[in-house]
PDB file of C-alpha atoms in Angstrom:
ATOM      1  CA  UNK A  15     -37.460 140.881  50.398  1.00  0.00           C
ATOM      2  CA  UNK A  16     -39.886 140.449  47.474  1.00  0.00           C
ATOM      3  CA  UNK A  17     -36.970 139.297  45.235  1.00  0.00           C
ATOM      4  CA  UNK A  18     -35.730 136.833  47.886  1.00  0.00           C
ATOM      5  CA  UNK A  19     -39.232 135.339  48.013  1.00  0.00           C
ATOM      6  CA  UNK A  20     -39.276 134.936  44.193  1.00  0.00           C
ATOM      7  CA  UNK A  21     -35.835 133.266  44.247  1.00  0.00           C
ATOM      8  CA  UNK A  22     -36.771 130.892  47.055  1.00  0.00           C
ATOM      9  CA  UNK A  23     -39.923 129.908  45.108  1.00  0.00           C
ATOM     10  CA  UNK A  24     -37.735 129.189  42.050  1.00  0.00           C
ATOM     11  CA  UNK A  25     -35.399 126.988  44.175  1.00  0.00           C
ATOM     12  CA  UNK A  26     -38.444 125.185  45.635  1.00  0.00           C
ATOM     13  CA  UNK A  27     -39.662 124.244  42.125  1.00  0.00           C
ATOM     14  CA  UNK A  28     -36.144 123.124  41.074  1.00  0.00           C
ATOM     15  CA  UNK A  29     -35.796 120.937  44.173  1.00  0.00           C
ATOM     16  CA  UNK A  30     -39.241 119.372  43.671  1.00  0.00           C
ATOM     17  CA  UNK A  31     -38.200 118.415  40.111  1.00  0.00           C
ATOM     18  CA  UNK A  32     -34.840 117.021  41.330  1.00  0.00           C
ATOM     19  CA  UNK A  33     -36.502 114.892  44.031  1.00  0.00           C
ATOM     20  CA  UNK A  34     -39.092 113.385  41.684  1.00  0.00           C
ATOM     21  CA  UNK A  35     -36.343 112.578  39.116  1.00  0.00           C
ATOM     22  CA  UNK A  36     -34.337 110.702  41.800  1.00  0.00           C
ATOM     23  CA  UNK A  37     -37.334 108.548  42.747  1.00  0.00           C
ATOM     24  CA  UNK A  38     -38.216 107.870  39.080  1.00  0.00           C
ATOM     25  CA  UNK A  39     -34.756 106.589  38.120  1.00  0.00           C
ATOM     26  CA  UNK A  40     -34.620 104.448  41.280  1.00  0.00           C
ATOM     27  CA  UNK A  41     -37.836 102.636  40.360  1.00  0.00           C
ATOM     28  CA  UNK A  42     -36.713 102.030  36.766  1.00  0.00           C
ATOM     29  CA  UNK A  43     -33.390 100.420  37.740  1.00  0.00           C
ATOM     30  CA  UNK A  44     -35.151  98.154  40.278  1.00  0.00           C
ATOM     31  CA  UNK A  45     -37.636  96.882  37.681  1.00  0.00           C
ATOM     32  CA  UNK A  46     -35.057  96.161  34.959  1.00  0.00           C
ATOM     33  CA  UNK A  47     -32.513  94.399  37.221  1.00  0.00           C
ATOM     34  CA  UNK A  48     -31.234  91.145  35.699  1.00  0.00           C
ATOM     35  CA  UNK A  49     -28.070  89.423  36.988  1.00  0.00           C
ATOM     36  CA  UNK A  50     -27.241  87.202  33.967  1.00  0.00           C
ATOM     37  CA  UNK A  51     -27.632  87.816  30.209  1.00  0.00           C
ATOM     38  CA  UNK A  52     -31.228  87.645  28.896  1.00  0.00           C
ATOM     39  CA  UNK A  53     -30.226  85.913  25.625  1.00  0.00           C
ATOM     40  CA  UNK A  54     -32.836  85.353  22.902  1.00  0.00           C
ATOM     41  CA  UNK A  55     -36.571  84.604  22.868  1.00  0.00           C
ATOM     42  CA  UNK A  56     -36.932  80.799  22.998  1.00  0.00           C
ATOM     43  CA  UNK A  57     -38.982  79.274  20.161  1.00  0.00           C
ATOM     44  CA  UNK A  58     -40.041  75.882  21.561  1.00  0.00           C
ATOM     45  CA  UNK A  59     -43.218  73.789  21.896  1.00  0.00           C
ATOM     46  CA  UNK A  60     -41.962  72.762  25.341  1.00  0.00           C
ATOM     47  CA  UNK A  61     -42.731  76.199  26.871  1.00  0.00           C
ATOM     48  CA  UNK A  62     -45.825  78.451  27.166  1.00  0.00           C
ATOM     49  CA  UNK A  63     -45.673  82.245  26.988  1.00  0.00           C
ATOM     50  CA  UNK A  64     -42.619  84.403  26.340  1.00  0.00           C
ATOM     51  CA  UNK A  65     -39.371  82.861  27.606  1.00  0.00           C
ATOM     52  CA  UNK A  66     -35.806  84.122  27.071  1.00  0.00           C
ATOM     53  CA  UNK A  67     -32.816  81.738  27.064  1.00  0.00           C
ATOM     54  CA  UNK A  68     -29.069  82.351  27.296  1.00  0.00           C
ATOM     55  CA  UNK A  69     -27.309  79.000  27.059  1.00  0.00           C
ATOM     56  CA  UNK A  70     -23.857  79.181  28.712  1.00  0.00           C
ATOM     57  CA  UNK A  71     -22.277  75.705  28.651  1.00  0.00           C
ATOM     58  CA  UNK A  72     -20.748  73.391  29.473  1.00  0.00           C
ATOM     59  CA  UNK A  73     -18.363  73.837  26.551  1.00  0.00           C
ATOM     60  CA  UNK A  74     -16.444  70.863  27.952  1.00  0.00           C
ATOM     61  CA  UNK A  75     -18.694  67.808  27.448  1.00  0.00           C
ATOM     62  CA  UNK A  76     -16.675  65.805  30.008  1.00  0.00           C
ATOM     63  CA  UNK A  77     -18.245  68.015  32.757  1.00  0.00           C
ATOM     64  CA  UNK A  78     -21.578  66.226  32.069  1.00  0.00           C
ATOM     65  CA  UNK A  79     -23.586  69.426  32.689  1.00  0.00           C
ATOM     66  CA  UNK A  80     -25.722  71.807  30.603  1.00  0.00           C
ATOM     67  CA  UNK A  81     -26.534  75.254  31.987  1.00  0.00           C
ATOM     68  CA  UNK A  82     -28.070  78.576  31.051  1.00  0.00           C
ATOM     69  CA  UNK A  83     -30.102  81.572  32.226  1.00  0.00           C
ATOM     70  CA  UNK A  84     -33.870  81.336  31.689  1.00  0.00           C
ATOM     71  CA  UNK A  85     -36.163  84.382  32.014  1.00  0.00           C
ATOM     72  CA  UNK A  86     -39.946  83.945  32.036  1.00  0.00           C
ATOM     73  CA  UNK A  87     -42.390  86.810  31.454  1.00  0.00           C
ATOM     74  CA  UNK A  88     -45.483  86.765  33.757  1.00  0.00           C
ATOM     75  CA  UNK A  89     -47.501  83.485  33.356  1.00  0.00           C
ATOM     76  CA  UNK A  90     -44.766  81.968  31.094  1.00  0.00           C
ATOM     77  CA  UNK A  91     -43.731  78.413  32.082  1.00  0.00           C
ATOM     78  CA  UNK A  92     -42.153  75.133  31.006  1.00  0.00           C
ATOM     79  CA  UNK A  93     -44.223  72.086  30.015  1.00  0.00           C
ATOM     80  CA  UNK A  94     -44.218  69.163  32.429  1.00  0.00           C
ATOM     81  CA  UNK A  95     -40.853  67.401  32.030  1.00  0.00           C
ATOM     82  CA  UNK A  96     -38.138  65.403  33.836  1.00  0.00           C
ATOM     83  CA  UNK A  97     -34.339  65.092  33.787  1.00  0.00           C
ATOM     84  CA  UNK A  98     -32.652  61.666  33.955  1.00  0.00           C
ATOM     85  CA  UNK A  99     -29.610  63.217  35.700  1.00  0.00           C
ATOM     86  CA  UNK A 100     -31.492  65.772  37.844  1.00  0.00           C
ATOM     87  CA  UNK A 101     -31.299  69.588  37.773  1.00  0.00           C
ATOM     88  CA  UNK A 102     -30.694  72.557  40.087  1.00  0.00           C
ATOM     89  CA  UNK A 103     -32.323  75.989  39.734  1.00  0.00           C
ATOM     90  CA  UNK A 104     -30.921  79.183  41.304  1.00  0.00           C
ATOM     91  CA  UNK A 105     -33.502  82.001  41.314  1.00  0.00           C
ATOM     92  CA  UNK A 106     -31.940  85.381  40.442  1.00  0.00           C
ATOM     93  CA  UNK A 107     -34.982  87.583  39.774  1.00  0.00           C
ATOM     94  CA  UNK A 108     -38.688  87.913  40.499  1.00  0.00           C
ATOM     95  CA  UNK A 109     -41.131  85.304  41.786  1.00  0.00           C
ATOM     96  CA  UNK A 110     -42.410  82.059  40.304  1.00  0.00           C
ATOM     97  CA  UNK A 111     -43.260  78.414  40.922  1.00  0.00           C
ATOM     98  CA  UNK A 112     -41.753  74.930  40.975  1.00  0.00           C
ATOM     99  CA  UNK A 113     -44.184  72.015  41.105  1.00  0.00           C
ATOM    100  CA  UNK A 114     -43.428  68.276  41.181  1.00  0.00           C
ATOM    101  CA  UNK A 115     -46.282  66.136  39.778  1.00  0.00           C
ATOM    102  CA  UNK A 116     -48.779  65.308  42.521  1.00  0.00           C
ATOM    103  CA  UNK A 117     -47.256  67.819  44.994  1.00  0.00           C
ATOM    104  CA  UNK A 118     -48.306  71.394  45.935  1.00  0.00           C
ATOM    105  CA  UNK A 119     -46.496  74.131  43.973  1.00  0.00           C
ATOM    106  CA  UNK A 120     -43.607  75.861  45.782  1.00  0.00           C
ATOM    107  CA  UNK A 121     -43.334  79.663  45.508  1.00  0.00           C
ATOM    108  CA  UNK A 122     -39.762  80.643  44.527  1.00  0.00           C
ATOM    109  CA  UNK A 123     -38.184  84.066  45.033  1.00  0.00           C
ATOM    110  CA  UNK A 124     -34.823  85.706  44.198  1.00  0.00           C
ATOM    111  CA  UNK A 125     -32.203  83.968  46.394  1.00  0.00           C
ATOM    112  CA  UNK A 126     -34.002  80.584  46.533  1.00  0.00           C
ATOM    113  CA  UNK A 127     -32.770  77.372  44.893  1.00  0.00           C
ATOM    114  CA  UNK A 128     -34.477  74.096  44.008  1.00  0.00           C
ATOM    115  CA  UNK A 129     -32.943  70.626  43.759  1.00  0.00           C
ATOM    116  CA  UNK A 130     -34.885  68.563  41.220  1.00  0.00           C
ATOM    117  CA  UNK A 131     -34.339  64.806  41.690  1.00  0.00           C
ATOM    118  CA  UNK A 132     -33.684  62.432  38.790  1.00  0.00           C
ATOM    119  CA  UNK A 133     -36.765  61.521  36.711  1.00  0.00           C
ATOM    120  CA  UNK A 134     -39.235  63.574  38.807  1.00  0.00           C
ATOM    121  CA  UNK A 135     -41.926  65.040  36.525  1.00  0.00           C
ATOM    122  CA  UNK A 136     -42.219  68.793  37.241  1.00  0.00           C
ATOM    123  CA  UNK A 137     -42.569  72.300  35.774  1.00  0.00           C
ATOM    124  CA  UNK A 138     -41.257  75.773  36.645  1.00  0.00           C
ATOM    125  CA  UNK A 139     -42.249  79.249  35.556  1.00  0.00           C
ATOM    126  CA  UNK A 140     -43.253  82.807  36.444  1.00  0.00           C
ATOM    127  CA  UNK A 141     -46.002  84.037  38.747  1.00  0.00           C
ATOM    128  CA  UNK A 142     -49.096  85.653  37.222  1.00  0.00           C
ATOM    129  CA  UNK A 143     -47.871  89.243  37.669  1.00  0.00           C
ATOM    130  CA  UNK A 144     -44.059  88.995  37.912  1.00  0.00           C
ATOM    131  CA  UNK A 145     -41.065  88.179  35.717  1.00  0.00           C
ATOM    132  CA  UNK A 146     -39.002  85.211  36.948  1.00  0.00           C
ATOM    133  CA  UNK A 147     -35.364  84.337  36.123  1.00  0.00           C
ATOM    134  CA  UNK A 148     -33.216  81.380  37.144  1.00  0.00           C
ATOM    135  CA  UNK A 149     -29.929  79.729  36.289  1.00  0.00           C
ATOM    136  CA  UNK A 150     -30.724  76.083  35.404  1.00  0.00           C
ATOM    137  CA  UNK A 151     -27.974  73.449  35.689  1.00  0.00           C
ATOM    138  CA  UNK A 152     -28.837  70.038  34.262  1.00  0.00           C
ATOM    139  CA  UNK A 153     -26.578  67.445  35.918  1.00  0.00           C
ATOM    140  CA  UNK A 154     -25.211  64.091  34.760  1.00  0.00           C
ATOM    141  CA  UNK A 155     -26.206  65.077  31.219  1.00  0.00           C
ATOM    142  CA  UNK A 156     -24.281  62.100  29.815  1.00  0.00           C
ATOM    143  CA  UNK A 157     -27.260  60.038  31.067  1.00  0.00           C
ATOM    144  CA  UNK A 158     -29.632  61.813  28.653  1.00  0.00           C
ATOM    145  CA  UNK A 159     -31.476  65.102  28.071  1.00  0.00           C
ATOM    146  CA  UNK A 160     -34.840  66.344  29.403  1.00  0.00           C
ATOM    147  CA  UNK A 161     -37.917  64.170  28.757  1.00  0.00           C
ATOM    148  CA  UNK A 162     -40.696  66.571  27.662  1.00  0.00           C
ATOM    149  CA  UNK A 163     -44.388  65.974  28.354  1.00  0.00           C
ATOM    150  CA  UNK A 164     -47.551  68.049  27.868  1.00  0.00           C
ATOM    151  CA  UNK A 165     -48.194  71.714  28.764  1.00  0.00           C
ATOM    152  CA  UNK A 166     -49.218  72.969  32.214  1.00  0.00           C
ATOM    153  CA  UNK A 167     -52.821  73.865  31.353  1.00  0.00           C
ATOM    154  CA  UNK A 168     -54.410  77.218  32.275  1.00  0.00           C
ATOM    155  CA  UNK A 169     -56.648  75.250  34.677  1.00  0.00           C
ATOM    156  CA  UNK A 170     -53.581  73.732  36.407  1.00  0.00           C
ATOM    157  CA  UNK A 171     -51.816  77.135  36.503  1.00  0.00           C
ATOM    158  CA  UNK A 172     -54.790  79.227  37.616  1.00  0.00           C
ATOM    159  CA  UNK A 173     -55.721  76.596  40.238  1.00  0.00           C
ATOM    160  CA  UNK A 174     -52.379  77.028  42.094  1.00  0.00           C
ATOM    161  CA  UNK A 175     -53.609  79.687  44.494  1.00  0.00           C
ATOM    162  CA  UNK A 176     -57.088  78.220  45.089  1.00  0.00           C
TER     163      UNK A 176
ATOM    164  CA  UNK B 125     -45.262 138.425  52.586  1.00  0.00           C
ATOM    165  CA  UNK B 126     -42.619 138.155  55.294  1.00  0.00           C
ATOM    166  CA  UNK B 127     -44.486 135.098  56.681  1.00  0.00           C
ATOM    167  CA  UNK B 128     -44.680 133.489  53.195  1.00  0.00           C
ATOM    168  CA  UNK B 129     -40.898 133.916  52.853  1.00  0.00           C
ATOM    169  CA  UNK B 130     -40.325 132.233  56.240  1.00  0.00           C
ATOM    170  CA  UNK B 131     -42.624 129.341  55.287  1.00  0.00           C
ATOM    171  CA  UNK B 132     -40.934 128.843  51.900  1.00  0.00           C
ATOM    172  CA  UNK B 133     -37.519 128.777  53.630  1.00  0.00           C
ATOM    173  CA  UNK B 134     -38.857 126.110  56.022  1.00  0.00           C
ATOM    174  CA  UNK B 135     -40.122 124.006  53.035  1.00  0.00           C
ATOM    175  CA  UNK B 136     -36.730 124.460  51.307  1.00  0.00           C
ATOM    176  CA  UNK B 137     -34.891 122.997  54.321  1.00  0.00           C
ATOM    177  CA  UNK B 138     -37.394 120.098  54.575  1.00  0.00           C
ATOM    178  CA  UNK B 139     -36.986 119.275  50.859  1.00  0.00           C
ATOM    179  CA  UNK B 140     -33.182 119.411  51.065  1.00  0.00           C
ATOM    180  CA  UNK B 141     -33.341 116.874  53.921  1.00  0.00           C
ATOM    181  CA  UNK B 142     -35.796 114.656  51.974  1.00  0.00           C
ATOM    182  CA  UNK B 143     -33.613 114.685  48.823  1.00  0.00           C
ATOM    183  CA  UNK B 144     -30.406 113.807  50.688  1.00  0.00           C
ATOM    184  CA  UNK B 145     -32.237 110.936  52.488  1.00  0.00           C
ATOM    185  CA  UNK B 146     -33.416 109.522  49.113  1.00  0.00           C
ATOM    186  CA  UNK B 147     -29.869 109.508  47.729  1.00  0.00           C
ATOM    187  CA  UNK B 148     -28.453 108.012  50.942  1.00  0.00           C
ATOM    188  CA  UNK B 149     -30.849 105.050  51.034  1.00  0.00           C
ATOM    189  CA  UNK B 150     -30.301 104.423  47.294  1.00  0.00           C
ATOM    190  CA  UNK B 151     -26.549 104.062  47.765  1.00  0.00           C
ATOM    191  CA  UNK B 152     -26.933 101.777  50.793  1.00  0.00           C
ATOM    192  CA  UNK B 153     -29.223  99.292  49.021  1.00  0.00           C
ATOM    193  CA  UNK B 154     -26.870  99.172  45.998  1.00  0.00           C
ATOM    194  CA  UNK B 155     -23.826  98.436  48.172  1.00  0.00           C
ATOM    195  CA  UNK B 156     -25.475  95.745  50.301  1.00  0.00           C
ATOM    196  CA  UNK B 157     -27.133  93.869  47.413  1.00  0.00           C
ATOM    197  CA  UNK B 158     -26.593  90.109  47.693  1.00  0.00           C
ATOM    198  CA  UNK B 159     -28.698  87.660  45.646  1.00  0.00           C
ATOM    199  CA  UNK B 160     -28.124  84.454  47.695  1.00  0.00           C
ATOM    200  CA  UNK B 161     -27.747  83.913  51.466  1.00  0.00           C
ATOM    201  CA  UNK B 162     -24.386  85.001  52.952  1.00  0.00           C
ATOM    202  CA  UNK B 163     -24.190  82.024  55.359  1.00  0.00           C
ATOM    203  CA  UNK B 164     -21.397  81.887  57.960  1.00  0.00           C
ATOM    204  CA  UNK B 165     -17.753  83.003  58.056  1.00  0.00           C
ATOM    205  CA  UNK B 166     -15.666  80.106  56.708  1.00  0.00           C
ATOM    206  CA  UNK B 167     -12.915  78.866  59.041  1.00  0.00           C
ATOM    207  CA  UNK B 168     -10.530  77.035  56.698  1.00  0.00           C
ATOM    208  CA  UNK B 169      -6.790  76.923  55.974  1.00  0.00           C
ATOM    209  CA  UNK B 170      -7.706  76.626  52.272  1.00  0.00           C
ATOM    210  CA  UNK B 171      -8.757  80.312  52.034  1.00  0.00           C
ATOM    211  CA  UNK B 172      -7.098  83.693  52.781  1.00  0.00           C
ATOM    212  CA  UNK B 173      -8.999  86.683  54.179  1.00  0.00           C
ATOM    213  CA  UNK B 174     -12.647  86.814  55.247  1.00  0.00           C
ATOM    214  CA  UNK B 175     -14.881  84.452  53.270  1.00  0.00           C
ATOM    215  CA  UNK B 176     -18.564  83.652  53.888  1.00  0.00           C
ATOM    216  CA  UNK B 177     -20.081  80.290  52.845  1.00  0.00           C
ATOM    217  CA  UNK B 178     -23.687  79.142  52.514  1.00  0.00           C
ATOM    218  CA  UNK B 179     -23.665  75.480  51.464  1.00  0.00           C
ATOM    219  CA  UNK B 180     -26.910  74.576  49.679  1.00  0.00           C
ATOM    220  CA  UNK B 181     -26.675  70.969  48.464  1.00  0.00           C
ATOM    221  CA  UNK B 182     -27.015  68.618  46.785  1.00  0.00           C
ATOM    222  CA  UNK B 183     -29.077  66.903  49.491  1.00  0.00           C
ATOM    223  CA  UNK B 184     -29.498  64.029  47.024  1.00  0.00           C
ATOM    224  CA  UNK B 185     -26.047  62.426  46.662  1.00  0.00           C
ATOM    225  CA  UNK B 186     -27.122  60.680  43.420  1.00  0.00           C
ATOM    226  CA  UNK B 187     -27.000  64.133  41.705  1.00  0.00           C
ATOM    227  CA  UNK B 188     -23.168  64.006  42.041  1.00  0.00           C
ATOM    228  CA  UNK B 189     -22.949  67.776  42.697  1.00  0.00           C
ATOM    229  CA  UNK B 190     -22.004  70.027  45.618  1.00  0.00           C
ATOM    230  CA  UNK B 191     -23.020  73.684  45.536  1.00  0.00           C
ATOM    231  CA  UNK B 192     -23.128  76.821  47.640  1.00  0.00           C
ATOM    232  CA  UNK B 193     -22.837  80.609  47.713  1.00  0.00           C
ATOM    233  CA  UNK B 194     -19.366  81.999  48.462  1.00  0.00           C
ATOM    234  CA  UNK B 195     -18.792  85.675  49.354  1.00  0.00           C
ATOM    235  CA  UNK B 196     -15.256  87.089  49.512  1.00  0.00           C
ATOM    236  CA  UNK B 197     -14.388  90.380  51.219  1.00  0.00           C
ATOM    237  CA  UNK B 198     -11.851  92.536  49.300  1.00  0.00           C
ATOM    238  CA  UNK B 199      -8.510  90.649  48.759  1.00  0.00           C
ATOM    239  CA  UNK B 200     -10.014  87.383  50.154  1.00  0.00           C
ATOM    240  CA  UNK B 201      -9.351  84.309  47.965  1.00  0.00           C
ATOM    241  CA  UNK B 202      -9.119  80.543  47.754  1.00  0.00           C
ATOM    242  CA  UNK B 203      -5.805  78.681  47.859  1.00  0.00           C
ATOM    243  CA  UNK B 204      -4.630  77.081  44.625  1.00  0.00           C
ATOM    244  CA  UNK B 205      -6.745  73.923  44.116  1.00  0.00           C
ATOM    245  CA  UNK B 206      -8.349  71.623  41.532  1.00  0.00           C
ATOM    246  CA  UNK B 207     -11.560  69.603  41.133  1.00  0.00           C
ATOM    247  CA  UNK B 208     -11.460  66.036  39.708  1.00  0.00           C
ATOM    248  CA  UNK B 209     -15.010  66.481  38.313  1.00  0.00           C
ATOM    249  CA  UNK B 210     -14.725  70.165  37.317  1.00  0.00           C
ATOM    250  CA  UNK B 211     -16.652  73.173  38.635  1.00  0.00           C
ATOM    251  CA  UNK B 212     -18.771  76.098  37.389  1.00  0.00           C
ATOM    252  CA  UNK B 213     -18.902  79.566  38.999  1.00  0.00           C
ATOM    253  CA  UNK B 214     -21.765  82.048  38.448  1.00  0.00           C
ATOM    254  CA  UNK B 215     -20.820  85.572  39.602  1.00  0.00           C
ATOM    255  CA  UNK B 216     -23.699  87.320  41.408  1.00  0.00           C
ATOM    256  CA  UNK B 217     -21.982  90.322  43.015  1.00  0.00           C
ATOM    257  CA  UNK B 218     -18.930  92.558  42.756  1.00  0.00           C
ATOM    258  CA  UNK B 219     -15.674  91.978  40.903  1.00  0.00           C
ATOM    259  CA  UNK B 220     -12.917  89.416  41.328  1.00  0.00           C
ATOM    260  CA  UNK B 221     -10.526  87.035  39.614  1.00  0.00           C
ATOM    261  CA  UNK B 222     -10.220  83.487  38.274  1.00  0.00           C
ATOM    262  CA  UNK B 223      -6.728  82.272  37.394  1.00  0.00           C
ATOM    263  CA  UNK B 224      -5.653  78.881  36.036  1.00  0.00           C
ATOM    264  CA  UNK B 225      -2.025  78.005  36.892  1.00  0.00           C
ATOM    265  CA  UNK B 226       0.331  79.387  34.246  1.00  0.00           C
ATOM    266  CA  UNK B 227      -2.383  81.552  32.620  1.00  0.00           C
ATOM    267  CA  UNK B 228      -3.201  85.286  33.004  1.00  0.00           C
ATOM    268  CA  UNK B 229      -5.917  86.038  35.593  1.00  0.00           C
ATOM    269  CA  UNK B 230      -9.417  86.710  34.235  1.00  0.00           C
ATOM    270  CA  UNK B 231     -11.416  89.614  35.730  1.00  0.00           C
ATOM    271  CA  UNK B 232     -14.935  88.432  36.662  1.00  0.00           C
ATOM    272  CA  UNK B 233     -17.964  90.671  37.186  1.00  0.00           C
ATOM    273  CA  UNK B 234     -21.629  90.174  38.223  1.00  0.00           C
ATOM    274  CA  UNK B 235     -23.317  88.255  35.370  1.00  0.00           C
ATOM    275  CA  UNK B 236     -20.158  86.364  34.268  1.00  0.00           C
ATOM    276  CA  UNK B 237     -19.603  82.622  34.649  1.00  0.00           C
ATOM    277  CA  UNK B 238     -16.489  80.425  34.535  1.00  0.00           C
ATOM    278  CA  UNK B 239     -16.207  76.791  33.490  1.00  0.00           C
ATOM    279  CA  UNK B 240     -13.318  75.158  35.360  1.00  0.00           C
ATOM    280  CA  UNK B 241     -12.081  71.972  33.622  1.00  0.00           C
ATOM    281  CA  UNK B 242     -11.318  68.760  35.503  1.00  0.00           C
ATOM    282  CA  UNK B 243      -7.997  68.748  37.421  1.00  0.00           C
ATOM    283  CA  UNK B 244      -6.958  72.287  36.341  1.00  0.00           C
ATOM    284  CA  UNK B 245      -5.066  73.976  39.209  1.00  0.00           C
ATOM    285  CA  UNK B 246      -6.635  77.429  39.796  1.00  0.00           C
ATOM    286  CA  UNK B 247      -7.836  79.981  42.363  1.00  0.00           C
ATOM    287  CA  UNK B 248     -10.672  82.524  42.591  1.00  0.00           C
ATOM    288  CA  UNK B 249     -11.334  85.472  44.841  1.00  0.00           C
ATOM    289  CA  UNK B 250     -12.193  89.145  45.278  1.00  0.00           C
ATOM    290  CA  UNK B 251     -10.547  92.194  43.743  1.00  0.00           C
ATOM    291  CA  UNK B 252      -8.431  94.453  45.979  1.00  0.00           C
ATOM    292  CA  UNK B 253     -11.231  96.982  46.641  1.00  0.00           C
ATOM    293  CA  UNK B 254     -14.492  95.084  46.020  1.00  0.00           C
ATOM    294  CA  UNK B 255     -16.566  92.287  47.536  1.00  0.00           C
ATOM    295  CA  UNK B 256     -17.105  89.307  45.235  1.00  0.00           C
ATOM    296  CA  UNK B 257     -19.815  86.637  45.412  1.00  0.00           C
ATOM    297  CA  UNK B 258     -20.431  83.540  43.285  1.00  0.00           C
ATOM    298  CA  UNK B 259     -22.462  80.370  43.263  1.00  0.00           C
ATOM    299  CA  UNK B 260     -19.992  77.456  42.957  1.00  0.00           C
ATOM    300  CA  UNK B 261     -21.211  74.107  41.590  1.00  0.00           C
ATOM    301  CA  UNK B 262     -18.738  71.236  41.868  1.00  0.00           C
ATOM    302  CA  UNK B 263     -19.663  68.607  39.252  1.00  0.00           C
ATOM    303  CA  UNK B 264     -19.200  64.835  39.119  1.00  0.00           C
ATOM    304  CA  UNK B 265     -18.481  64.928  42.859  1.00  0.00           C
ATOM    305  CA  UNK B 266     -18.673  61.117  43.015  1.00  0.00           C
ATOM    306  CA  UNK B 267     -15.197  61.250  41.419  1.00  0.00           C
ATOM    307  CA  UNK B 268     -13.728  63.008  44.475  1.00  0.00           C
ATOM    308  CA  UNK B 269     -13.597  66.362  46.265  1.00  0.00           C
ATOM    309  CA  UNK B 270     -11.334  69.383  45.716  1.00  0.00           C
ATOM    310  CA  UNK B 271      -7.551  68.826  45.876  1.00  0.00           C
ATOM    311  CA  UNK B 272      -6.130  71.722  47.941  1.00  0.00           C
ATOM    312  CA  UNK B 273      -2.654  73.177  47.413  1.00  0.00           C
ATOM    313  CA  UNK B 274      -0.789  76.201  48.823  1.00  0.00           C
ATOM    314  CA  UNK B 275      -1.993  79.805  49.249  1.00  0.00           C
ATOM    315  CA  UNK B 276      -1.993  82.453  46.505  1.00  0.00           C
ATOM    316  CA  UNK B 277       0.844  84.578  47.926  1.00  0.00           C
ATOM    317  CA  UNK B 278       0.596  88.366  48.306  1.00  0.00           C
ATOM    318  CA  UNK B 279       3.287  88.596  45.582  1.00  0.00           C
ATOM    319  CA  UNK B 280       1.145  86.499  43.185  1.00  0.00           C
ATOM    320  CA  UNK B 281      -2.009  88.500  44.081  1.00  0.00           C
ATOM    321  CA  UNK B 282      -0.453  91.969  43.984  1.00  0.00           C
ATOM    322  CA  UNK B 283       1.363  91.114  40.723  1.00  0.00           C
ATOM    323  CA  UNK B 284      -1.933  90.530  38.843  1.00  0.00           C
ATOM    324  CA  UNK B 285      -2.294  94.077  37.546  1.00  0.00           C
ATOM    325  CA  UNK B 286       1.415  94.694  36.813  1.00  0.00           C
TER     326      UNK B 286
END
């Protein structure tokens, strides 16, 4: 009986370890989930904070589209800008914002999309505490590339939730 | 001592149940992961098998794009077809195929994308044992909608891996 008690204690400890390992690995995989390739850190004056970019195409210029995967670390964001041909964003990870000049910011989550009209001045980027990733498809790119303006200031960004 | 042994046996059984529940829920969430809305079952002669469609836009017709989320159950697929303005697919779930007429089929997985040139006859759909979901963006849609042709026959589909 004494031996059986020792053995059952040993199994208890083993099971406790096994359970905590399961939970640990689960959390890790959830945090590091990214649907499309991260690419490289983007070195550009048109963005604030750490942003990763994987350009994808279009290889065929007659498609009149440019697209890639953009990943923003918390607080990272584009400058104010506009697209002559418009753009669509498909959110694949995390939570962030889209704001058209003069409008309230929209909160965007994984599974959302945003249609950005031609020539509307706007910005997009991550929330204060969360990574944010989207596919960006610039449309009618034969009509010209993005028109870049100034940064979204800390006052503008921090004022979003006030 | 006898009591302690009984109690430890009781805890053992409880822990075994807890561990198996953890694993169970983990598997379920992995299998049912879908980034974008599933939408409704698509009733169309241009597809084979069970296909779900969530059309998303463009609301603004001046963007010259049509896009939505398409989810294919195993073996489900489009008919052969082409797009006058071209199309891009971004794979968000599972594994499937893209095949241009006269070319070998490409295997597509979550995180891949495909650029479909203007007027190239092709089809896309799920693998034999896996669901498959992609965002589809039809470009330059002011130049006309998809041109639909005949089904991908079971012989064509089953011959892919031979």
